[in-house]
Coordinates of C-alpha atoms in Angstrom, one line a residue:
X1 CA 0.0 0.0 0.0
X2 CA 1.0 3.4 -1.1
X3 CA 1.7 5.4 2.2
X4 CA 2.0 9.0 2.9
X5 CA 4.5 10.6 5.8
X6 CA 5.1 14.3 6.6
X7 CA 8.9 16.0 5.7
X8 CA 10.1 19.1 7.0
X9 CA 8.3 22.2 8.3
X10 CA 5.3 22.3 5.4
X11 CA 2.1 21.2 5.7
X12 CA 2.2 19.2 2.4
X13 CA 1.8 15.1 2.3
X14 CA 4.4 13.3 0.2
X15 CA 3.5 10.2 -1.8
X16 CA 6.6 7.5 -0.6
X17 CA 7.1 4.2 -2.5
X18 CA 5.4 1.2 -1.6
X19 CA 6.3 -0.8 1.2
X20 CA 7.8 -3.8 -0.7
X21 CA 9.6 -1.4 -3.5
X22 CA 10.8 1.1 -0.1
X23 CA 12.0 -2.0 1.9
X24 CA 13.9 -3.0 -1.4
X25 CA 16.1 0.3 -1.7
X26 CA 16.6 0.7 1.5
X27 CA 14.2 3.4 1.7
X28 CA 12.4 2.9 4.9
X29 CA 10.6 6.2 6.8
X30 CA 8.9 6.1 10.4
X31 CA 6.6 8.7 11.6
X32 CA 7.3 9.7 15.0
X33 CA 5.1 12.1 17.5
X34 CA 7.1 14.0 20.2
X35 CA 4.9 14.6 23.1
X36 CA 7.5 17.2 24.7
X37 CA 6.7 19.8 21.8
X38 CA 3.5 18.6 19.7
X39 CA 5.3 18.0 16.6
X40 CA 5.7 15.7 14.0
X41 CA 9.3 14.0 13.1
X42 CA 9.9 11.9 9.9
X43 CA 12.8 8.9 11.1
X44 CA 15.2 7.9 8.2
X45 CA 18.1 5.0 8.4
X46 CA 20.0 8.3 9.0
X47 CA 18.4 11.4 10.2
X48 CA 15.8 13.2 11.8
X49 CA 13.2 15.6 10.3
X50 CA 11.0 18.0 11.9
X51 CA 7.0 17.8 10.7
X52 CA 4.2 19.9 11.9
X53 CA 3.5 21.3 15.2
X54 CA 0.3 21.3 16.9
X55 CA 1.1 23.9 19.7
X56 CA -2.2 24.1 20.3
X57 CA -2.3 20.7 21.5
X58 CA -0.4 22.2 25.0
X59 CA -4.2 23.5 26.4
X60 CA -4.9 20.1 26.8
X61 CA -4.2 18.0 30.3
X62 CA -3.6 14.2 30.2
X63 CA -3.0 13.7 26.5
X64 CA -2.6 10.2 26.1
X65 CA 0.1 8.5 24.4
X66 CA -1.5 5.0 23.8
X67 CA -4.8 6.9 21.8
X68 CA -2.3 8.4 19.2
X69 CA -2.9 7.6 16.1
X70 CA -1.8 9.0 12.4
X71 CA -4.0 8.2 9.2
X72 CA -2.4 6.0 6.6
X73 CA -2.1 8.8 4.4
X74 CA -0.4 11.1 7.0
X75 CA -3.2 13.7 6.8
X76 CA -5.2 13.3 10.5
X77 CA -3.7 13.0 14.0
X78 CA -6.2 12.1 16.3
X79 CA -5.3 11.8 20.3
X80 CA -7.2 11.0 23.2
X81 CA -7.0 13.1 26.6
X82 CA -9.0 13.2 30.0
X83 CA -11.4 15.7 30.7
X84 CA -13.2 17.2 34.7
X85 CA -17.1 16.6 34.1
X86 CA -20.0 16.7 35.6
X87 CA -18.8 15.7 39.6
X88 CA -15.7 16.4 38.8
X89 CA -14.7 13.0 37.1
X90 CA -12.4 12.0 34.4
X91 CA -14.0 11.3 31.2
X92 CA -12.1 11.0 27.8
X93 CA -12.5 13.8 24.6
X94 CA -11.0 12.6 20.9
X95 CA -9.6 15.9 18.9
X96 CA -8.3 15.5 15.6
X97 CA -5.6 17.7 14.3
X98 CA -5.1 18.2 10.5
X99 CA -1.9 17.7 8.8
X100 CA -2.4 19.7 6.2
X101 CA -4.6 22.8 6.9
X102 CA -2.9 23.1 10.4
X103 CA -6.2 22.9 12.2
X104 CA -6.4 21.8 15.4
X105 CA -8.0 20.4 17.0
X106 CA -11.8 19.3 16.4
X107 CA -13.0 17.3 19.1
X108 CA -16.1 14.6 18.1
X109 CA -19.4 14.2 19.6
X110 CA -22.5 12.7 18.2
X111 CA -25.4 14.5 18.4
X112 CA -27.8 11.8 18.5
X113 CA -26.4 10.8 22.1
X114 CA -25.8 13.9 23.5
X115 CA -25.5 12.1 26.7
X116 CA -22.6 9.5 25.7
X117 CA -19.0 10.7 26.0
X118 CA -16.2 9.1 23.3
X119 CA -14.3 6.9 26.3
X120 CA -12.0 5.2 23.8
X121 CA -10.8 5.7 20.2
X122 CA -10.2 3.0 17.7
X123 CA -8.7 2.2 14.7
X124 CA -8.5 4.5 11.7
X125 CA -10.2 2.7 8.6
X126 CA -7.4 1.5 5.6
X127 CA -8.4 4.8 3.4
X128 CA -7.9 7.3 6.0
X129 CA -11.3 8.8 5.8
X130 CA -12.7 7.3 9.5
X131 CA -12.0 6.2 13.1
X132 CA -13.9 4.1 15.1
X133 CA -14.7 5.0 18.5
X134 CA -16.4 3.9 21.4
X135 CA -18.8 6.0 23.3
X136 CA -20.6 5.6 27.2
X137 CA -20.8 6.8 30.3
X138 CA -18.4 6.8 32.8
X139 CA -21.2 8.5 35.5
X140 CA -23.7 5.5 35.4
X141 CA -23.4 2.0 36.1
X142 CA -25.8 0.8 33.5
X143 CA -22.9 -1.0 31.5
X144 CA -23.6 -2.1 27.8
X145 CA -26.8 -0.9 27.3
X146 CA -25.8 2.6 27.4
X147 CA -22.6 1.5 25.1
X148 CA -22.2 2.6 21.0
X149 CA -19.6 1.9 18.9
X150 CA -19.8 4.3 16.1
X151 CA -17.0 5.6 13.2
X152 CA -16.9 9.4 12.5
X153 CA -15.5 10.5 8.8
X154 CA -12.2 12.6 9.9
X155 CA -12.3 15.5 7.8
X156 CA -16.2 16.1 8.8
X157 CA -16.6 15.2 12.2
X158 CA -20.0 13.2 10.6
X159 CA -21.1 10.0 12.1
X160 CA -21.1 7.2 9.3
X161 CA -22.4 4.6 11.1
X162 CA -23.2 3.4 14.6
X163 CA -23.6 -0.2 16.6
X164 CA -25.0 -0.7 19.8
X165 CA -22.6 -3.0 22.0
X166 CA -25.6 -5.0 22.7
X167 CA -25.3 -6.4 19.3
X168 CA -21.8 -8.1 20.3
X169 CA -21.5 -11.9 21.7
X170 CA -20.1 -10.7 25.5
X171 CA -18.7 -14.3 25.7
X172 CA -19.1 -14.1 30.0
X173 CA -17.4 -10.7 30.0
X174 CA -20.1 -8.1 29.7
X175 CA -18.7 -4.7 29.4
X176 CA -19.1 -1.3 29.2
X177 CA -16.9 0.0 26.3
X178 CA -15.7 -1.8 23.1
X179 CA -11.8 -3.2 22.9
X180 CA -10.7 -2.4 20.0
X181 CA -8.3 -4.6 17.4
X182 CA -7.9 -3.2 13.6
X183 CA -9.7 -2.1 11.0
X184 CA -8.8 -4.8 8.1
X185 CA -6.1 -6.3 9.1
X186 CA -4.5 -9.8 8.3
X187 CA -6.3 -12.5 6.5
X188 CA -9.5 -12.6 8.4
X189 CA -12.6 -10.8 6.8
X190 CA -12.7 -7.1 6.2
X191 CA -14.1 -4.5 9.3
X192 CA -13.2 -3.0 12.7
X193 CA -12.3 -6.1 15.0
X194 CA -14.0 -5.5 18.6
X195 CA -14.9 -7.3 21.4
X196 CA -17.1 -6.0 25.1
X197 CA -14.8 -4.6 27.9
X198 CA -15.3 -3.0 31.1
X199 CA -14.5 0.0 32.2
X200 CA -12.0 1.2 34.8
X201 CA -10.6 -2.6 34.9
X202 CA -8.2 -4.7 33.1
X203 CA -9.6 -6.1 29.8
X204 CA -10.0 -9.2 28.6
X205 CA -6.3 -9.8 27.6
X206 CA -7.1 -13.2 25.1
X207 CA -10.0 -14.5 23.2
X208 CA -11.9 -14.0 19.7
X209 CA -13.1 -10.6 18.3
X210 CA -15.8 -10.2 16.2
X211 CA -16.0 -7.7 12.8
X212 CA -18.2 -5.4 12.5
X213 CA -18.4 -4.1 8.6
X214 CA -19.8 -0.4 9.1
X215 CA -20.3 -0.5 5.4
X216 CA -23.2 -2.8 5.4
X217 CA -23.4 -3.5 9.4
X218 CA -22.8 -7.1 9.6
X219 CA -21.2 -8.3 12.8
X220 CA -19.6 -11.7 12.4
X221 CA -19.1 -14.6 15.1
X222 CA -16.5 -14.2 17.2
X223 CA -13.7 -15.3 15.1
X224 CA -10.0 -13.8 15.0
X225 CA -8.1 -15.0 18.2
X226 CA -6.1 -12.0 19.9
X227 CA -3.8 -12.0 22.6
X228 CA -2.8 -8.7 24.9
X229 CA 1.1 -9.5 24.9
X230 CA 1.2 -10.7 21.2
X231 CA 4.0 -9.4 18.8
X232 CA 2.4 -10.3 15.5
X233 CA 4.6 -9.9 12.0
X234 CA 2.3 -8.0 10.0
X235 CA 3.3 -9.3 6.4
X236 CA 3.2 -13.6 7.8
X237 CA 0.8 -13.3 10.6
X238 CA 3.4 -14.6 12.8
X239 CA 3.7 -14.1 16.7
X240 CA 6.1 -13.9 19.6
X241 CA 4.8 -13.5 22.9
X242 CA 6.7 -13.6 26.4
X243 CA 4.9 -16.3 28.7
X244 CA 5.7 -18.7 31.7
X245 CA 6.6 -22.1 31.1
X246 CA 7.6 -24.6 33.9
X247 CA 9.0 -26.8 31.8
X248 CA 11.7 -24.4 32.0
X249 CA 13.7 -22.9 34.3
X250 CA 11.5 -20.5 36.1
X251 CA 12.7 -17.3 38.4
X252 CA 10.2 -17.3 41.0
X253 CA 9.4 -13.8 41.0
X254 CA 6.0 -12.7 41.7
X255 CA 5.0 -11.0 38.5
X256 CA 1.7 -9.0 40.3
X257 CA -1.1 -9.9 37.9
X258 CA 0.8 -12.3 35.7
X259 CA 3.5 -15.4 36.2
X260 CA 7.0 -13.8 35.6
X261 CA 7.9 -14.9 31.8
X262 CA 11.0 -17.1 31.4
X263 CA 10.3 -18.1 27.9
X264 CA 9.5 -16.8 24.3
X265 CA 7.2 -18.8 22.2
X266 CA 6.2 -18.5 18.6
X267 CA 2.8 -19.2 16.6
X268 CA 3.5 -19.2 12.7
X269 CA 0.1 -17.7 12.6
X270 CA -2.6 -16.4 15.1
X271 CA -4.8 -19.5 14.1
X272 CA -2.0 -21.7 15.6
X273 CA -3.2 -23.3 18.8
X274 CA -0.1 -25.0 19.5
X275 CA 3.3 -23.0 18.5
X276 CA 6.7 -23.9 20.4
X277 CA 9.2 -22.6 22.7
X278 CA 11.9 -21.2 20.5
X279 CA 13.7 -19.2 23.3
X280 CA 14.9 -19.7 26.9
X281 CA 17.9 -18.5 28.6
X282 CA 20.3 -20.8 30.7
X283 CA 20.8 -18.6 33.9
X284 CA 18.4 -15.6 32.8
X285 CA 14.7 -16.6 33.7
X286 CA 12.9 -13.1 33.5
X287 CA 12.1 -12.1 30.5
X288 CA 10.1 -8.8 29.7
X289 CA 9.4 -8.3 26.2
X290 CA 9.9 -9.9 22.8
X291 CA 9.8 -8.1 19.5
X292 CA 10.3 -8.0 15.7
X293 CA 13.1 -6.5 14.2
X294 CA 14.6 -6.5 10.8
X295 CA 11.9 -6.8 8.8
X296 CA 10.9 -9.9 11.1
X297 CA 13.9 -12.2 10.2
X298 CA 14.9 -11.6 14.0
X299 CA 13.7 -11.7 17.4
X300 CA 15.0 -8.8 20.0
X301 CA 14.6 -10.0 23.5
X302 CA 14.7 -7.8 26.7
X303 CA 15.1 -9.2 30.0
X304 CA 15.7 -8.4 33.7
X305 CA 19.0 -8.4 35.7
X306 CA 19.9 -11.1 38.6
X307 CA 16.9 -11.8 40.7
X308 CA 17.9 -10.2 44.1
X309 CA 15.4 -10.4 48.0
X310 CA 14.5 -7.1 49.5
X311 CA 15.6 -6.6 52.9
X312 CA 12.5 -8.1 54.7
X313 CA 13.1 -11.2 52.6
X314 CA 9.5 -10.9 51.5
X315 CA 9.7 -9.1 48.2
X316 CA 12.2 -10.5 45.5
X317 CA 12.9 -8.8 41.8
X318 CA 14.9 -8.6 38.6
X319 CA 17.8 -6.2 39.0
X320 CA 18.4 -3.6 36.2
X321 CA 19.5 -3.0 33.7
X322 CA 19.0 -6.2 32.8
X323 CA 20.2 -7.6 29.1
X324 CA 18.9 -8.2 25.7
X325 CA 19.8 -10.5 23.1
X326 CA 19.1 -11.4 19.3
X327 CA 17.0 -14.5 17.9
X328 CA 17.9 -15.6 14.8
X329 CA 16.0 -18.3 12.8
X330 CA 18.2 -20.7 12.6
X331 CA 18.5 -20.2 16.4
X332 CA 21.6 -18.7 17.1
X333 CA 21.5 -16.2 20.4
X334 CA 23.5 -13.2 19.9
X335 CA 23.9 -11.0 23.0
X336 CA 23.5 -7.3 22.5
X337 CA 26.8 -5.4 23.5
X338 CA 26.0 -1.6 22.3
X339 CA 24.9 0.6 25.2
X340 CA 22.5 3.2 25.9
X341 CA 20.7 2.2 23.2
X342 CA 17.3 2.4 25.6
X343 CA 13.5 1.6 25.0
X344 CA 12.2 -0.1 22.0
X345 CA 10.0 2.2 19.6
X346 CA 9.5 -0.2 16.3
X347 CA 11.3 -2.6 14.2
X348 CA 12.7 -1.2 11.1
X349 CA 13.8 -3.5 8.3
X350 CA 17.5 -3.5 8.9
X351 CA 16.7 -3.3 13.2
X352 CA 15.1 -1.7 15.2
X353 CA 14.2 1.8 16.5
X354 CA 15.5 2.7 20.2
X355 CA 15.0 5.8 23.1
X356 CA 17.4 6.5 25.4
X357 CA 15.4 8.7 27.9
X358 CA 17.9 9.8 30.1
X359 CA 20.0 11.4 27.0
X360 CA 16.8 12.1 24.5
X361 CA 18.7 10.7 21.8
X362 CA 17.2 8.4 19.2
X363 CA 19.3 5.5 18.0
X364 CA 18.7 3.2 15.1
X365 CA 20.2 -0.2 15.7
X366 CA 21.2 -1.9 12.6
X367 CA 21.5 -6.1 13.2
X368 CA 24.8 -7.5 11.9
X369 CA 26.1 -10.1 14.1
X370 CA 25.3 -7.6 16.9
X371 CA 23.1 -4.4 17.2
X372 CA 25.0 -1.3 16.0
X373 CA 23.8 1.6 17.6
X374 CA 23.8 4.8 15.5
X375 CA 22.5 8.0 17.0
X376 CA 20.0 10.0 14.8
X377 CA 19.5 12.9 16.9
X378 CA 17.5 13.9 20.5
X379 CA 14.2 14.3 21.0
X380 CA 11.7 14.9 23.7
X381 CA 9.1 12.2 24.4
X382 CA 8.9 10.3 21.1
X383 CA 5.9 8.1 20.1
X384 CA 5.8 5.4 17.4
X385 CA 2.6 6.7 15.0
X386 CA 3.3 4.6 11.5
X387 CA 6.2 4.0 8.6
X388 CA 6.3 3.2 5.2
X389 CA 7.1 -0.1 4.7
X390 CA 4.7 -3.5 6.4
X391 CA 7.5 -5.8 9.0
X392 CA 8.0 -9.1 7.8
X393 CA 7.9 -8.4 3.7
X394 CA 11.5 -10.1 3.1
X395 CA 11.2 -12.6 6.5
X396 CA 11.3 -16.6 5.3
X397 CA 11.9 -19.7 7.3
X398 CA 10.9 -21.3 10.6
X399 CA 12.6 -21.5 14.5
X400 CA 13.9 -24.4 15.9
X401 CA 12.1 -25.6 19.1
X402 CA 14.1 -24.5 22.2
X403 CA 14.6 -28.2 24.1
X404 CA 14.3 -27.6 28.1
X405 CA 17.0 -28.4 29.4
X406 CA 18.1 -31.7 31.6
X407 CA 18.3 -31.7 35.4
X408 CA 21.5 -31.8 36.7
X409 CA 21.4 -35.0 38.7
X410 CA 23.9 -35.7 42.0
X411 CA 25.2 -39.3 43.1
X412 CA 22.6 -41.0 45.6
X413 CA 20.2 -37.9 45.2
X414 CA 17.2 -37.5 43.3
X415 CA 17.2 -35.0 40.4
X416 CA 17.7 -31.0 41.4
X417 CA 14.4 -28.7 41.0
X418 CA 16.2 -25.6 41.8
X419 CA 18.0 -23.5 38.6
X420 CA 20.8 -20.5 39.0
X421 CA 18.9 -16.8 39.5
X422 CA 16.0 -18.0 40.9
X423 CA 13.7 -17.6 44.0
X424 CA 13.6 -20.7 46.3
X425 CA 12.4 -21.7 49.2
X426 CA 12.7 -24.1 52.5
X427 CA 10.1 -26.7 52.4
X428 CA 7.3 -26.1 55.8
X429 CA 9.1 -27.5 58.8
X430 CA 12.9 -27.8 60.3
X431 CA 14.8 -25.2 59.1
X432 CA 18.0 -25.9 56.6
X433 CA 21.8 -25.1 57.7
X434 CA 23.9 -22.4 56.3
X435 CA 27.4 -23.7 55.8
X436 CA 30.9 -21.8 54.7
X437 CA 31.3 -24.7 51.8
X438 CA 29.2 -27.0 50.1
X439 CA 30.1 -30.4 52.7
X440 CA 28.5 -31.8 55.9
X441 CA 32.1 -30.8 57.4
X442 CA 32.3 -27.4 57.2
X443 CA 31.1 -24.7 59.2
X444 CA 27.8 -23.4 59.7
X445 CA 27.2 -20.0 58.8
X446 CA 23.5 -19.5 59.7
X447 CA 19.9 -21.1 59.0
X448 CA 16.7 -20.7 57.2
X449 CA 13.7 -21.4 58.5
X450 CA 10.8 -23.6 57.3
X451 CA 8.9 -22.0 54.5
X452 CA 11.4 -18.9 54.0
X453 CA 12.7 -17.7 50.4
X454 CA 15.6 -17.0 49.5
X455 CA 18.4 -16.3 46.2
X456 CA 20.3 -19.3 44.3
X457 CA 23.5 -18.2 43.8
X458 CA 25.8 -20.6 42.3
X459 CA 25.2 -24.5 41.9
X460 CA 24.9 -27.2 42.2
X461 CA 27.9 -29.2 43.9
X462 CA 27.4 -32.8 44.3
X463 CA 29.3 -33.9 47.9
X464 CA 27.8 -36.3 50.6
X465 CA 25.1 -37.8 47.8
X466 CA 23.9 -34.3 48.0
X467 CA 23.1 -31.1 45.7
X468 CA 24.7 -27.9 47.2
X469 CA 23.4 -24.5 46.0
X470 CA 25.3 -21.2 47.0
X471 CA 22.5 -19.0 48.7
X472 CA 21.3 -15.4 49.7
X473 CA 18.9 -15.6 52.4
X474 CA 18.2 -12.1 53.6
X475 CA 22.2 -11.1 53.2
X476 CA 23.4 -14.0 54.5
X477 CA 24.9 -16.0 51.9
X478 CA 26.5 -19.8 52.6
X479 CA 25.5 -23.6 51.2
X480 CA 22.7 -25.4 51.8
X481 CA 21.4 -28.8 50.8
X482 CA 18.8 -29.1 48.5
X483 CA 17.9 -32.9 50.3
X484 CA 19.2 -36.4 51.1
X485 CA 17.8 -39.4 48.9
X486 CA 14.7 -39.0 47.2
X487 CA 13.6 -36.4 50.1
X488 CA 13.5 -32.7 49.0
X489 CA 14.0 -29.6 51.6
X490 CA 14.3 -27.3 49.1
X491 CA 11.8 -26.5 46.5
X492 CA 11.2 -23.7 43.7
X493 CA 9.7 -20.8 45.1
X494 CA 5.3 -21.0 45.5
X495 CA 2.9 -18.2 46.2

C-alpha cells in the first residue's frame, strides 16, 4: 500500500514508495510524534526531520500516548486526553488535528447521544477517511446498554455509522466500552475487530473478536483469536509473545497480575493453537518483552537483571539493567553489546528503532552479528505513529524448538528442582543449615527457617550424595542442601 508521511516544516503530504519497493532500496521512513513539543518528526536509516507542530495541543491535560494515532495517508492525527465533568470526574474527549490545513483540534461528539461521552478511540479505517470510537458513560453503572460503537469521517466530524454494544457476543465478559483490534487487518474478513470490555478494569487480555463491517453492518461470530502481549509480524501473521513455562527454568518472581515470563514462544500464525518454545535462557529466567526487528527475520529480547530479595526477605525482583539478546531463525543467540541504546519504539527492516530517555537521543540499531547503535539525533518524548514499509515483507523460514534443558542430577540424590537466578524456598518445617562450603564438614554460617525464600546463587555441587546451592537468604549467603535421597528440603519458590 501506497503510504504518505510528513517532511520538513510544510504542511504538504508526500507520496513514498510502496512498502515492498521502499524495503527494497533501503528506503524505509517512520513517523514519530514528540509529546514534549507537539510535533511531528519523519525517522530515516540516517536522520531526523521536523514535521508539523500542533502547539495548540499544549491547552490540553492528560494527553494520552497509547490513543495516538496517524492516518495511513499522513493527513489526521487524532489523540485522546482526560477531561473534569460533571462531579468532577475523568471522562475522555477525541480531537483531531489536520496535517495539512494546520487545524487543530476538532473534538467529536455525536449528536444523537448527547448524553454518551467518546471513552476510547479505535482504529483508523485503511483509506484514511474514518476512526472508530467507542462511546458511554463513565457516570452511570448501566454497562452495555448505554454503550455505541460508532466511526466518525475525519475530515467532517459526521457519524457514518453506529452499533450498539448490545449487538456483540459478550462471551461471560459483559462490558461497558468496546476493545478495540484493527480495521482490516491480516487474513480474516474485512471490518473493525471488537470485542465487550469493562470499564476502569483490566480487559479481557485473550480471546476471539468479532468484525463489525460499518459499510453494510454485519457483525460476524467471534472469530480472530487476539492475545494482549502478542508481537504479530504484520506481512506472515506470525507471533512472539513472552509467557511462563515450567517446563523451563522459572525465576520465581512474583509477577503482580501475571506469572513472571522465562520463555518466548512463537505461533506461525494467530490460528496456531499449538506454536513452540523457541527461546529460553540458561541462567536468565525473566524475561520482559519480545519483539520483531529486521523486517521480522529476527527476534529482540529484553530481559531483567539477577533476581535479588528485598531486605524483609519478603519481596524478590529482577535487577536492572537487565540484558537483551538477538533471535535468529536458525536459532543462534546473539547477546546485545552496544549501550544506551534504551526503549524499543519499532522494528525497522535492517533493526530496530530505540529511546534513550535519560540522554533524548534516538538510535537506530542496525543487526549485523550484533546491534550497532547509531544516534540519529535527541528528541523529547517520542511516540511510534506509523512507517512506510509493512514488517515481515522479506522474513522466510521457521525456528527451531528451544529443548528444556536436563536436570542436573547428583550421586545418591534424586534429580535438582532448583536453577541459578531464581527464588527458592525451605520446604514447611525444620529449618535448613547455612554452611561456609558445600560439605556436611564445614562450618555453619546461619539457617533458614521452614517455609522462608531466599536467592540461588551458584550450583549445584554434588558432595555427601547431595546437591549444594550457594545461597542469599536475607544477606546472609553460605551452602545449603537441597535434600538427602529422594527427600527434597528445598523447592522452587510457591505463592
Amino acid at each position: 500500500m501506497i503510504k504518505r508521511l510528513l517532511l520538513g516544516m510544510l504542511i504538504m503530504v508526500l507520496v513514498l514508495p510502496g512498502a515492498a519497493q521502499a524495503q527494497a532500496q533501503g528506503t524505509w521512513q517512520v513517523t514519530l510524534f514528540d509529546m514534549s513539543n507537539f510535533t511531528l518528526y519523519t525517522v530515516t536509516p540516517d536522520s531526523i526531520t521536523a514535521g508539523v507542530s500542533f502547539p495548540q495541543m499544549a491547552t490540553y491535560t492528560d494527553i494520552s500516548a497509547y490513543d495516538l494515532a496517524l492516518s495511513p495517508d499522513g493527513r489526521f492525527l487524532v489523540f485522546s486526553t482526560y477531561e473534569t465533568g460533571p462531579n468532577q470526574t475523568e471522562a475522555h474527549g477525541v480531537y483531531v488535528a489536520d496535517t495539512i490545513t494546520g487545524a487543530c483540534c476538532q473534538k467529536l461528539s455525536d449528536p444523537n447521544y448527547p448524553t454518551l461521552q467518546i471513552i476510547l478511540p479505535g482504529p483508523i479505517s485503511p483509506d484514511s477517511r474514518q476512526i472508530a470510537v467507542s462511546m458511554s458513560s463513565p457516570y452511570t453503572e448501566s454497562g452495555m446498554n448505554d454503550t455505541v460503537i460508532a466511526t466518525f469521517d475525519l475530515e467532517t466530524s459526521a457519524v457514518t455509522a453506529t452499533l450498539p454494544l448490545t449487538s456483540l457476543d459478550s462471551e461471560a465478559f459483559p462490558g461497558m466500552v468496546a476493545q478495540f483490534g484493527a480495521w482490516q487487518e491480516g487474513v480474516f474478513q474485512d471490518g473493525i475487530r471488537l470485542r465487550s470490555s469493562c470499564w476502569g478494569c483490566e480487559p479481557p487480555l485473550d480471546g476471539l473478536f468479532q468484525i463489525w463491517n460499518p459499510v453494510d453492518g454485519s457483525v460476524s461470530a467471534p472469530t480472530e483469536p487476539y492475545n494482549f502481549f502478542w508481537d504479530v509480524l504484520p506481512a506472515t501473521d506470525g507471533v512472539v509473545v513472552e509467557m511462563e513455562n515450567t517446563a523451563y527454568p522459572v525465576s520465581g518472581l512474583i509477577g503482580g497480575m501475571f506469572a513472571t515470563a522465562n520463555v518466548v514462544h512463537y505461533y506461525s500464525t494467530r490460528a496456531d493453537t499449538v506454536g513452540r518454545v523457541i527461546y529460553y535462557h540458561p541462567t536468565n529466567h525473566v524475561i520482559y518483552d519480545a519483539w520483531w526487528v529486521q523486517d521480522g527475520k529476527t527476534v529482540l529480547i529484553s530481559q531483567g537483571g539477577p533476581v535479588r530479595m528485598s531486605a524483609d526477605g519478603y519481596m524478590a525482583e529482577a535487577s536492572t539493567p537487565g540484558e537483551k539478546y538477538l533471535l535468529f531463525r536458525d536459532g543462534t543467540q546473539v547477546a546485545v553489546t552496544s549501550t544506551e541504546i534504551g526503549e524499543f519504539l519499532t522494528g525497522t527492516p535492517d533493526g530496530w528503532l530505540s529511546f534513550d530517555g535519560p540522554s533524548g537521543t534516538l538510535y537506530n540499531n542496525v543487526v549485523g552479528l550484533d546491534a550497532i547503535s547509531n544516534p540519529l539525533g535527541t528528541l523529547g518524548q517520542p511516540v511510534f505513529l506509523n512507517s512506510n514499509f509493512v514488517l515481515g515483507m522479506s522474513a522466510g523460514g521457521s525456528y527451531p524448538e528451544a529443548v528444556p534443558p536436563v536436570p542436573v542430577v547428583c550421586p545418591g540424590f534424586v534429580p535438582s528442582r532448583l536453577v541459578l537466578n531464581s527464588v527458592a524456598m525451605v520446604t514447611p518445617g525444620e529449618a535448613n543449615n547455612l554452611r561456609v562450603e558445600p560439605r556436611l564438614s564445614s562450618a555453619e554460617a546461619g539457617s533458614i527457617p521452614g517455609g522462608e525464600a531466599f536467592i540461588v546463587l551458584d550450583g549445584p555441587v554434588c558432595a555427601d550424595q547431595m546437591a549444594w546451592w550457594r545461597v542469599d537468604y536475607r544477606g546472609t549467603v553460605g551452602w545449603t542442601s537441597e535434600g538427602q535421597g529422594s527427600t527434597y528440603w528445598l523447592q522452587p519458590f510457591m505463592y
